[in-house]
Amino acid sequence: MEAHKQLLSEGKLVTAQAIKARYLGQDDQHKTLKELVAYHNTNMDSVLKYGTMKNYYSTERYLHKFIKDKFKTPDIYLKQLNYRFIVDFEQYLLNYRPEKARKTCSNNGAMKHLERLMKMTNLAVKLEWLDKDPFHQFKLNFQKHNRSYLSERELELIEETTFKGKGYEKVRNVFLFSCYTGLSYVDVKELFQEQLVLGIDGNYWLHTKRAKTDEIVKIPLLPKAKAIIEKYTEEMKQSPDGKLLPVFSNQKVNSYLKVITKACGIHKNITFHSARHTFATTVTLANGVPIETVSKMLGHAKLTTTQIYARVLEKKVGEDMQDLMNLFEAKEKQRSEAPKSYHN
């Protein structure tokens, strides 16, 4: 009778099945957090890339540990999610000490887990499994970090340094290729010989699709990037998979890069992804390429994403302001040389 009364007051369709589901706690009013996570991950598995889904599975593991430690139960109802739950989960993430010796969760790492949970609770609201969003009053607090990139001089140092080991030489060249094309590790690794196309301007272009976003990217090849491809043309012709460049595993590449940068006297935390930032900042923007063009070559759907990569360099600010000063001086000179008009 109570289940029947609840369904009537909520304006829901009253059927024998609906009453039974409400009575047994199996209807939408009694969905659990684990059910929501499972529903989200099952439906998104075919939509999101493996790298993104991997992060959702990581968030799921943290949620399970938190519920078990905090509530001493394997699952909780969605209606138990509130502001307190989110704040407690945030503190749990920041203070969690893993059993194996590995990095603990940074502030931004914790925020990414909360951001993924927020997306799932938004889905629950849309599905009418939740009446209101528990994140309504909560604000994600990401800390801004200046990501490492190479200056013009540091780029030259890497280009001019020779390495005895062929492996280091290959990693250095593939890294430099990324510095001059802006392609990420996975996009360079998945480049095939047929993606090198002769454009209508008579120059070679790379036609590819970003693995992360499926955005189509067309990049005109700078001479230095073209020279690296030519260096490995004969070797890659023997490659059965038709790849354009010899690329090692991401872990190996980043391990070799640490040795390479140290040998060049560069004291920065440089990873393969730093090449993408170097392309955006040092290679293009610092040399006057408009941010809209850079955004297109990086394969970004929004300009705001490019702005994360592209710090406006002090040198560029100085040059732009110098141009402005020169313009004012020219105007002032023009004004002073103009014939004076006298009025009675």
XYZ file of C-alpha atoms in Angstrom:
344
model
C 0.000 0.000 0.000
C 2.868 2.372 0.850
C 4.573 1.616 -2.499
C 1.245 2.231 -4.300
C 0.786 5.565 -2.471
C 4.346 6.696 -3.341
C 3.902 5.947 -7.036
C 0.591 7.863 -7.108
C 2.099 10.930 -5.368
C 5.032 10.937 -7.842
C 2.701 10.749 -10.843
C 4.299 7.461 -11.956
C 2.471 4.772 -13.930
C 0.945 2.356 -11.415
C 1.247 -1.274 -12.476
C 1.687 -4.525 -10.570
C 5.317 -4.631 -11.780
C 5.979 -1.008 -10.692
C 4.555 -1.679 -7.193
C 6.622 -4.866 -6.860
C 9.824 -3.086 -8.015
C 9.251 -0.227 -5.532
C 8.478 -2.659 -2.688
C 11.627 -4.709 -3.403
C 13.763 -1.585 -3.890
C 14.512 -2.411 -7.530
C 13.033 0.649 -9.232
C 14.778 3.913 -10.256
C 14.233 5.343 -6.766
C 16.561 2.704 -5.343
C 19.377 2.644 -7.896
C 22.839 2.276 -6.376
C 26.130 3.997 -7.126
C 27.649 0.756 -8.474
C 24.695 0.374 -10.861
C 25.213 3.927 -12.140
C 28.973 3.417 -12.670
C 28.375 0.082 -14.430
C 25.649 1.631 -16.649
C 27.909 4.579 -17.571
C 31.006 2.478 -18.300
C 29.078 -0.100 -20.353
C 27.394 2.565 -22.505
C 30.487 4.738 -22.901
C 32.863 1.887 -23.743
C 32.029 2.138 -27.457
C 32.000 5.967 -27.439
C 35.108 6.945 -25.461
C 38.688 6.029 -26.320
C 40.489 3.317 -24.356
C 42.757 5.925 -22.669
C 39.703 7.809 -21.350
C 37.844 4.656 -20.287
C 40.955 3.515 -18.393
C 40.620 6.657 -16.241
C 36.926 5.920 -15.529
C 37.878 2.417 -14.353
C 40.474 3.990 -12.052
C 37.786 6.326 -10.582
C 35.496 3.305 -10.140
C 38.189 1.483 -8.100
C 38.681 4.538 -5.840
C 34.909 4.833 -5.315
C 34.634 1.163 -4.310
C 37.512 1.531 -1.812
C 36.023 4.745 -0.379
C 32.520 3.245 0.115
C 33.991 0.156 1.735
C 36.229 2.183 4.111
C 33.736 4.943 4.891
C 30.376 3.118 5.001
C 31.604 -0.445 5.717
C 29.324 -1.645 2.917
C 29.964 -2.749 -0.703
C 27.478 -0.249 -2.219
C 25.235 2.737 -1.423
C 21.985 4.131 -2.829
C 22.222 7.108 -5.180
C 19.904 9.107 -2.893
C 22.710 8.951 -0.276
C 24.947 11.077 -2.526
C 25.175 14.634 -1.205
C 27.655 17.496 -0.735
C 29.146 15.777 2.331
C 29.811 12.589 0.316
C 31.741 14.592 -2.325
C 33.845 16.527 0.229
C 34.648 13.292 2.099
C 35.564 11.544 -1.168
C 37.836 14.482 -2.097
C 39.674 14.207 1.246
C 39.901 10.431 0.857
C 41.569 10.832 -2.567
C 44.044 13.432 -1.299
C 45.016 11.399 1.778
C 44.900 7.891 0.306
C 48.172 6.000 0.692
C 48.468 3.112 -1.770
C 49.865 -0.207 -0.532
C 52.321 -0.416 -3.420
C 55.009 2.270 -3.590
C 53.634 4.625 -6.214
C 52.577 8.251 -6.553
C 49.757 9.474 -4.334
C 46.878 11.493 -5.775
C 47.773 15.132 -6.469
C 45.202 17.941 -6.182
C 44.550 17.892 -9.949
C 44.414 14.079 -9.939
C 41.721 14.179 -7.243
C 39.826 16.846 -9.229
C 39.873 14.615 -12.341
C 38.319 11.738 -10.340
C 35.637 14.120 -9.012
C 35.048 15.486 -12.516
C 34.390 11.942 -13.766
C 32.025 11.263 -10.843
C 30.248 14.554 -11.663
C 29.678 13.397 -15.252
C 28.158 10.171 -13.924
C 25.830 11.959 -11.456
C 24.734 14.283 -14.292
C 23.818 11.161 -16.244
C 21.837 9.893 -13.211
C 19.863 13.185 -13.109
C 19.085 12.869 -16.851
C 17.970 9.261 -16.330
C 15.796 10.464 -13.399
C 17.647 8.127 -11.031
C 18.566 11.222 -8.978
C 16.281 14.157 -8.125
C 19.076 16.720 -7.828
C 22.764 16.938 -8.654
C 24.905 16.478 -5.500
C 27.643 18.585 -7.182
C 25.318 21.628 -7.371
C 27.211 23.605 -4.682
C 30.643 22.001 -5.246
C 33.367 23.738 -7.265
C 36.231 21.822 -8.840
C 39.529 23.485 -7.951
C 42.222 22.760 -10.550
C 45.682 24.218 -9.930
C 47.318 25.762 -12.990
C 50.700 24.350 -13.973
C 53.173 25.702 -16.470
C 53.911 22.721 -18.656
C 57.479 22.144 -19.803
C 58.529 23.082 -23.310
C 61.876 23.730 -24.982
C 63.185 27.190 -25.787
C 64.742 27.883 -29.195
C 68.250 27.447 -27.750
C 67.344 24.156 -26.011
C 65.842 22.841 -29.256
C 69.120 23.686 -31.036
C 71.125 21.908 -28.302
C 69.175 18.676 -28.837
C 69.568 18.993 -32.627
C 73.331 19.593 -32.418
C 74.148 16.854 -29.885
C 75.118 13.472 -31.357
C 74.509 10.169 -29.606
C 76.477 6.957 -30.062
C 73.569 4.598 -29.417
C 71.220 4.157 -32.408
C 68.266 3.922 -30.015
C 68.990 7.379 -28.533
C 69.461 8.794 -32.039
C 66.036 7.454 -33.119
C 64.254 8.735 -29.999
C 65.907 12.156 -30.419
C 64.847 12.373 -34.081
C 61.255 11.208 -33.506
C 60.980 13.701 -30.610
C 62.282 16.518 -32.859
C 59.800 15.432 -35.551
C 57.015 15.958 -33.010
C 58.491 19.366 -32.061
C 58.160 20.433 -35.718
C 54.720 18.899 -36.399
C 52.920 19.176 -33.026
C 51.763 15.541 -33.184
C 51.323 13.581 -29.950
C 53.144 10.300 -29.253
C 50.277 8.040 -30.338
C 49.673 10.081 -33.526
C 53.368 9.856 -34.543
C 53.402 6.123 -33.758
C 50.328 5.558 -35.950
C 51.606 7.502 -38.975
C 51.681 5.491 -42.217
C 53.676 6.188 -45.367
C 50.537 6.898 -47.444
C 49.641 9.771 -45.066
C 52.521 11.788 -46.477
C 50.816 13.695 -49.314
C 52.080 16.207 -51.892
C 49.913 19.330 -51.532
C 48.687 21.741 -54.225
C 51.314 24.207 -52.975
C 54.072 21.785 -54.050
C 55.031 20.992 -50.431
C 54.575 17.760 -48.521
C 51.718 17.579 -46.003
C 50.733 15.059 -43.345
C 47.061 14.038 -43.473
C 46.066 12.249 -40.284
C 43.364 11.909 -37.656
C 43.954 12.496 -33.947
C 43.592 9.268 -31.976
C 42.250 11.161 -28.953
C 39.467 13.201 -30.584
C 39.080 11.846 -34.153
C 39.712 15.405 -35.415
C 41.174 15.451 -38.956
C 44.566 17.195 -39.003
C 46.485 18.463 -42.028
C 50.010 19.698 -41.323
C 52.415 21.249 -43.868
C 55.849 19.678 -43.280
C 58.621 22.004 -42.168
C 62.023 21.214 -43.784
C 63.438 19.791 -40.521
C 60.489 17.388 -40.127
C 60.805 16.339 -43.793
C 64.543 15.681 -43.338
C 63.791 13.292 -40.424
C 61.316 11.315 -42.574
C 63.902 11.090 -45.393
C 66.509 9.831 -42.916
C 64.382 6.721 -42.242
C 62.769 6.256 -45.687
C 64.892 3.220 -46.682
C 64.646 1.592 -43.247
C 60.851 2.023 -43.083
C 60.374 0.610 -46.606
C 61.387 -2.736 -45.097
C 58.710 -2.322 -42.395
C 55.829 -4.788 -42.990
C 53.227 -2.499 -41.333
C 54.000 0.506 -43.572
C 54.724 2.882 -40.675
C 56.386 6.239 -41.454
C 58.847 6.410 -38.524
C 60.531 3.997 -36.086
C 58.831 4.660 -32.727
C 59.656 2.811 -29.490
C 57.220 2.287 -26.600
C 56.113 5.420 -24.725
C 57.884 4.279 -21.553
C 61.166 3.668 -23.395
C 60.927 6.985 -25.272
C 60.422 8.991 -22.056
C 63.218 7.077 -20.320
C 65.626 7.861 -23.202
C 64.499 11.515 -23.270
C 65.626 11.940 -19.641
C 69.151 10.839 -20.668
C 69.088 13.014 -23.820
C 68.022 16.215 -22.010
C 70.541 15.584 -19.221
C 73.329 15.128 -21.793
C 72.315 18.452 -23.381
C 72.375 20.248 -20.009
C 68.606 20.877 -20.023
C 67.278 20.859 -16.462
C 63.557 20.527 -17.152
C 61.126 17.637 -16.810
C 60.824 16.894 -20.525
C 58.520 14.114 -21.727
C 57.437 13.279 -25.285
C 54.321 15.414 -24.777
C 56.595 18.447 -24.220
C 57.236 18.340 -27.988
C 53.599 19.322 -28.609
C 53.981 22.296 -26.253
C 57.296 23.221 -27.927
C 55.595 23.225 -31.335
C 52.765 25.452 -30.084
C 54.969 27.860 -28.152
C 58.507 28.033 -29.558
C 58.135 26.845 -33.149
C 54.876 28.536 -34.198
C 53.483 31.264 -31.912
C 56.886 32.781 -31.069
C 57.481 33.137 -34.812
C 54.227 34.974 -35.473
C 51.936 32.102 -36.560
C 48.355 33.072 -35.539
C 46.816 31.029 -32.709
C 43.875 29.999 -34.963
C 46.324 28.320 -37.382
C 48.190 26.641 -34.513
C 44.878 25.382 -33.109
C 43.974 23.850 -36.483
C 47.348 22.070 -36.778
C 47.105 20.734 -33.210
C 43.673 19.320 -34.030
C 41.840 21.216 -31.297
C 38.084 21.694 -31.566
C 38.208 24.763 -29.264
C 40.642 27.678 -29.159
C 40.644 27.594 -25.336
C 42.379 24.195 -25.476
C 45.186 25.686 -27.578
C 45.643 28.487 -25.041
C 46.693 25.866 -22.441
C 49.573 24.862 -24.724
C 50.438 28.305 -25.949
C 52.007 30.596 -23.420
C 52.553 34.055 -24.875
C 56.295 34.429 -24.544
C 57.852 37.545 -22.986
C 59.934 37.922 -26.147
C 56.739 38.016 -28.239
C 55.101 40.531 -25.864
C 58.239 42.700 -26.102
C 58.264 42.522 -29.923
C 54.543 43.342 -30.206
C 54.869 46.316 -27.845
C 57.962 47.510 -29.750
C 55.903 47.439 -32.962
C 53.255 49.515 -31.179
C 55.889 52.027 -29.960
C 57.287 52.311 -33.491
C 53.775 52.951 -34.785
C 53.203 55.733 -32.220
C 56.595 57.281 -33.055
C 55.795 57.238 -36.774
C 52.421 58.890 -36.122
C 54.037 61.517 -33.875
C 56.692 62.231 -36.531
C 54.001 62.506 -39.205
C 52.076 64.929 -37.016
C 55.122 67.107 -36.279
C 56.124 67.279 -39.967
C 52.632 68.189 -41.151
C 52.174 71.890 -42.097
C 50.604 73.906 -39.286
C 47.263 75.568 -39.999
C 46.639 78.939 -38.341
C 43.263 80.368 -37.421
C 42.417 83.987 -36.665
